């Protein structure tokens, strides 16, 4: 799958669209096929390291959490969503 990623923190981090493996979902997670995504000011602050003390990312990290799409898989413990 494609993802917007960054490999290091800094004032001008290198951000790239990269190919990453499709994740394996946990029982309490769902997988969404993203149709549209956006970045907000917090995403930029994360890449500069502003929140490094409280938001721990394993680098390289996938950016963003604002999205729209279709649920394609749900974990066994998910009850409020279904695929489709």
CSV table of N, CA and C in Angstrom, one decimal:
chain,number,residue,atom,x,y,z
A,1,UNK,N,0.8,-1.2,0.0
A,1,UNK,CA,0.0,0.0,0.0
A,1,UNK,C,0.9,1.2,0.0
A,2,UNK,N,0.3,2.4,-0.4
A,2,UNK,CA,1.1,3.6,-0.4
A,2,UNK,C,0.8,4.3,1.0
A,3,UNK,N,1.9,5.0,1.4
A,3,UNK,CA,1.7,5.8,2.7
A,3,UNK,C,2.7,7.0,2.6
A,4,UNK,N,2.2,8.0,3.3
A,4,UNK,CA,3.1,9.2,3.5
A,4,UNK,C,3.9,9.0,4.7
A,5,UNK,N,5.2,8.9,4.5
A,5,UNK,CA,6.1,8.6,5.6
A,5,UNK,C,7.2,9.6,5.9
A,6,UNK,N,7.8,9.6,7.1
A,6,UNK,CA,9.0,10.4,7.4
A,6,UNK,C,10.0,9.5,8.1
A,7,UNK,N,11.3,9.7,7.9
A,7,UNK,CA,12.3,8.8,8.4
A,7,UNK,C,13.1,9.4,9.6
A,8,UNK,N,13.0,10.7,9.7
A,8,UNK,CA,13.7,11.3,10.9
A,8,UNK,C,13.0,12.6,11.2
A,9,UNK,N,13.3,13.1,12.4
A,9,UNK,CA,12.7,14.3,12.9
A,9,UNK,C,13.6,15.5,12.5
A,10,UNK,N,13.0,16.7,12.3
A,10,UNK,CA,13.8,17.8,12.0
A,10,UNK,C,13.0,19.0,11.5
A,11,UNK,N,13.6,20.1,11.3
A,11,UNK,CA,12.9,21.3,10.9
A,11,UNK,C,12.4,21.1,9.5
A,12,UNK,N,13.1,20.4,8.6
A,12,UNK,CA,12.7,20.1,7.3
A,12,UNK,C,12.8,18.6,7.0
A,13,UNK,N,11.9,17.8,7.6
A,13,UNK,CA,12.1,16.4,7.5
A,13,UNK,C,11.8,15.9,6.1
A,14,UNK,N,12.4,14.9,5.6
A,14,UNK,CA,12.1,14.3,4.3
A,14,UNK,C,10.8,13.5,4.4
A,15,UNK,N,9.8,14.0,3.7
A,15,UNK,CA,8.5,13.3,3.7
A,15,UNK,C,8.4,12.7,2.3
A,16,UNK,N,7.9,11.5,2.2
A,16,UNK,CA,7.8,10.8,0.9
A,16,UNK,C,6.6,9.9,0.9
A,17,UNK,N,6.0,9.7,-0.3
A,17,UNK,CA,5.0,8.7,-0.5
A,17,UNK,C,5.8,7.4,-0.8
A,18,UNK,N,5.6,6.4,0.0
A,18,UNK,CA,6.4,5.1,-0.1
A,18,UNK,C,5.4,4.0,-0.1
A,19,UNK,N,5.9,2.8,-0.5
A,19,UNK,CA,5.2,1.6,-0.5
A,19,UNK,C,5.5,0.9,0.8
A,20,UNK,N,4.5,0.5,1.6
A,20,UNK,CA,4.7,-0.2,2.8
A,20,UNK,C,3.8,-1.5,2.8
A,21,UNK,N,4.2,-2.5,3.6
A,21,UNK,CA,3.3,-3.7,3.6
A,21,UNK,C,2.0,-3.4,4.2
A,22,UNK,N,1.0,-4.1,3.7
A,22,UNK,CA,-0.4,-4.0,4.3
A,22,UNK,C,-0.3,-4.5,5.7
A,23,UNK,N,-0.8,-3.7,6.7
A,23,UNK,CA,-0.7,-4.1,8.1
A,23,UNK,C,-1.7,-5.3,8.4
A,24,UNK,N,-1.3,-6.1,9.4
A,24,UNK,CA,-2.1,-7.1,10.0
A,24,UNK,C,-2.9,-6.4,11.1
A,25,UNK,N,-4.2,-6.5,11.1
A,25,UNK,CA,-5.0,-5.8,12.1
A,25,UNK,C,-5.1,-6.6,13.4
A,26,UNK,N,-5.2,-5.9,14.5
A,26,UNK,CA,-5.3,-6.6,15.8
A,26,UNK,C,-6.8,-6.8,16.0
A,27,UNK,N,-7.2,-7.5,17.1
A,27,UNK,CA,-8.6,-7.8,17.3
A,27,UNK,C,-9.5,-6.5,17.5
A,28,UNK,N,-8.9,-5.4,18.0
A,28,UNK,CA,-9.7,-4.2,18.3
A,28,UNK,C,-9.4,-3.1,17.2
A,29,UNK,N,-8.9,-3.5,16.0
A,29,UNK,CA,-8.6,-2.5,15.0
A,29,UNK,C,-9.4,-2.8,13.7
A,30,UNK,N,-9.4,-1.8,12.8
A,30,UNK,CA,-10.0,-2.0,11.5
A,30,UNK,C,-9.1,-1.5,10.5
A,31,UNK,N,-9.2,-1.9,9.2
A,31,UNK,CA,-8.4,-1.5,8.1
A,31,UNK,C,-9.3,-0.7,7.1
A,32,UNK,N,-8.8,0.4,6.8
A,32,UNK,CA,-9.6,1.3,5.9
A,32,UNK,C,-8.8,1.5,4.6
A,33,UNK,N,-9.5,1.4,3.4
A,33,UNK,CA,-9.0,1.7,2.1
A,33,UNK,C,-9.2,3.2,2.0
A,34,UNK,N,-8.2,4.0,2.1
A,34,UNK,CA,-8.3,5.5,2.1
A,34,UNK,C,-8.6,6.0,0.7
A,35,UNK,N,-9.6,6.9,0.6
A,35,UNK,CA,-9.9,7.5,-0.6
A,35,UNK,C,-9.5,9.0,-0.6
A,36,UNK,N,-9.4,9.6,0.5
A,36,UNK,CA,-8.9,11.0,0.7
A,36,UNK,C,-8.3,11.1,2.0
A,37,UNK,N,-7.2,11.9,2.1
A,37,UNK,CA,-6.5,12.2,3.4
A,37,UNK,C,-6.1,13.6,3.4
A,38,UNK,N,-5.9,14.1,4.6
A,38,UNK,CA,-5.4,15.4,4.8
A,38,UNK,C,-4.4,15.5,5.9
A,39,UNK,N,-3.6,16.5,5.9
A,39,UNK,CA,-2.6,16.7,6.9
A,39,UNK,C,-3.0,18.0,7.7
A,40,UNK,N,-2.8,18.0,9.0
A,40,UNK,CA,-3.1,19.1,9.8
A,40,UNK,C,-1.9,19.6,10.5
A,41,UNK,N,-1.9,20.8,11.1
A,41,UNK,CA,-0.7,21.4,11.7
A,41,UNK,C,-0.1,20.4,12.7
A,42,UNK,N,-0.8,19.6,13.4
A,42,UNK,CA,-0.2,18.7,14.4
A,42,UNK,C,0.7,17.7,13.7
A,43,UNK,N,0.3,17.2,12.5
A,43,UNK,CA,1.1,16.3,11.7
A,43,UNK,C,2.5,16.9,11.4
A,44,UNK,N,2.5,18.2,11.1
A,44,UNK,CA,3.8,18.9,10.8
A,44,UNK,C,4.6,19.0,12.1
A,45,UNK,N,3.9,19.3,13.2
A,45,UNK,CA,4.7,19.4,14.5
A,45,UNK,C,5.2,18.0,14.9
A,46,UNK,N,4.5,16.9,14.6
A,46,UNK,CA,5.1,15.6,14.9
A,46,UNK,C,6.4,15.3,14.2
A,47,UNK,N,6.4,15.7,12.9
A,47,UNK,CA,7.6,15.5,12.1
A,47,UNK,C,8.8,16.3,12.5
A,48,UNK,N,8.6,17.4,13.2
A,48,UNK,CA,9.7,18.2,13.7
A,48,UNK,C,10.2,17.8,15.0
A,49,UNK,N,9.4,16.9,15.6
A,49,UNK,CA,9.9,16.3,16.9
A,49,UNK,C,9.3,17.0,18.1
A,50,UNK,N,8.4,18.0,17.9
A,50,UNK,CA,7.8,18.8,19.0
A,50,UNK,C,7.1,17.9,20.0
A,51,UNK,N,6.5,16.8,19.6
A,51,UNK,CA,5.8,15.9,20.6
A,51,UNK,C,6.6,14.6,20.9
A,52,UNK,N,7.8,14.6,20.5
A,52,UNK,CA,8.6,13.3,20.7
A,52,UNK,C,8.6,12.7,22.1
A,53,UNK,N,8.5,13.6,23.1
A,53,UNK,CA,8.4,13.1,24.5
A,53,UNK,C,7.2,12.3,24.8
A,54,UNK,N,6.1,12.7,24.2
A,54,UNK,CA,4.8,12.1,24.5
A,54,UNK,C,4.2,11.2,23.4
A,55,UNK,N,4.6,11.4,22.1
A,55,UNK,CA,4.1,10.6,21.0
A,55,UNK,C,5.3,9.8,20.5
A,56,UNK,N,5.4,8.6,20.8
A,56,UNK,CA,6.6,7.8,20.4
A,56,UNK,C,6.3,7.1,19.1
A,57,UNK,N,7.1,7.4,18.1
A,57,UNK,CA,6.9,6.8,16.8
A,57,UNK,C,8.1,5.9,16.5
A,58,UNK,N,7.9,4.8,15.9
A,58,UNK,CA,9.0,4.0,15.4
A,58,UNK,C,9.3,4.4,14.0
A,59,UNK,N,10.5,4.9,13.7
A,59,UNK,CA,10.8,5.5,12.4
A,59,UNK,C,11.4,4.4,11.5
A,60,UNK,N,11.0,4.5,10.2
A,60,UNK,CA,10.2,5.4,9.6
A,60,UNK,C,8.7,5.3,10.0
A,61,UNK,N,8.0,6.4,10.0
A,61,UNK,CA,6.6,6.4,10.5
A,61,UNK,C,5.7,6.9,9.5
A,62,UNK,N,4.5,6.4,9.5
A,62,UNK,CA,3.4,6.8,8.6
A,62,UNK,C,2.7,8.0,9.2
A,63,UNK,N,2.5,9.0,8.4
A,63,UNK,CA,1.9,10.3,8.8
A,63,UNK,C,0.4,10.3,8.6
A,64,UNK,N,-0.3,11.1,9.4
A,64,UNK,CA,-1.7,11.4,9.2
A,64,UNK,C,-2.7,10.6,9.9
A,65,UNK,N,-3.8,11.2,10.2
A,65,UNK,CA,-4.9,10.4,10.8
A,65,UNK,C,-6.3,11.0,10.4
A,66,UNK,N,-6.2,12.0,9.6
A,66,UNK,CA,-7.5,12.6,9.0
A,66,UNK,C,-7.7,11.9,7.7
A,67,UNK,N,-8.8,11.1,7.6
A,67,UNK,CA,-9.0,10.4,6.3
A,67,UNK,C,-10.5,10.1,6.1
A,68,UNK,N,-10.7,9.7,4.9
A,68,UNK,CA,-12.1,9.2,4.5
A,68,UNK,C,-11.9,8.0,3.6
A,69,UNK,N,-12.7,7.0,3.8
A,69,UNK,CA,-12.5,5.8,3.0
A,69,UNK,C,-13.5,4.7,3.3
A,70,UNK,N,-13.2,3.5,2.9
A,70,UNK,CA,-14.1,2.3,3.1
A,70,UNK,C,-13.4,1.3,4.0
A,71,UNK,N,-14.1,0.8,5.0
A,71,UNK,CA,-13.6,-0.3,5.8
A,71,UNK,C,-13.5,-1.5,5.0
A,72,UNK,N,-12.3,-2.1,5.0
A,72,UNK,CA,-12.1,-3.4,4.2
A,72,UNK,C,-11.9,-4.6,5.1
A,73,UNK,N,-11.6,-4.4,6.4
A,73,UNK,CA,-11.5,-5.5,7.3
A,73,UNK,C,-11.6,-5.0,8.7
A,74,UNK,N,-12.2,-5.9,9.5
A,74,UNK,CA,-12.4,-5.6,11.0
A,74,UNK,C,-11.8,-6.7,11.8
A,75,UNK,N,-11.3,-6.3,13.0
A,75,UNK,CA,-10.8,-7.3,13.9
A,75,UNK,C,-11.9,-8.0,14.6
A,76,UNK,N,-11.6,-9.1,15.2
A,76,UNK,CA,-12.7,-10.0,15.8
A,76,UNK,C,-13.4,-9.3,17.0
A,77,UNK,N,-12.8,-8.3,17.6
A,77,UNK,CA,-13.5,-7.6,18.7
A,77,UNK,C,-14.2,-6.4,18.3
A,78,UNK,N,-14.1,-6.0,17.0
A,78,UNK,CA,-14.8,-4.8,16.6
A,78,UNK,C,-16.3,-5.1,16.3
A,79,UNK,N,-17.2,-4.2,17.0
A,79,UNK,CA,-18.6,-4.4,16.8
A,79,UNK,C,-19.3,-3.3,16.2
A,80,UNK,N,-18.7,-2.1,16.2
A,80,UNK,CA,-19.4,-0.9,15.6
A,80,UNK,C,-19.2,-0.7,14.1
A,81,UNK,N,-18.4,-1.4,13.5
A,81,UNK,CA,-18.1,-1.3,12.1
A,81,UNK,C,-18.1,-2.7,11.4
A,82,UNK,N,-18.3,-2.6,10.1
A,82,UNK,CA,-18.2,-3.9,9.3
A,82,UNK,C,-17.6,-3.5,8.0
A,83,UNK,N,-17.0,-4.5,7.3
A,83,UNK,CA,-16.4,-4.3,6.0
A,83,UNK,C,-17.5,-3.8,5.0
A,84,UNK,N,-17.1,-2.9,4.1
A,84,UNK,CA,-18.0,-2.4,3.1
A,84,UNK,C,-18.5,-1.1,3.4
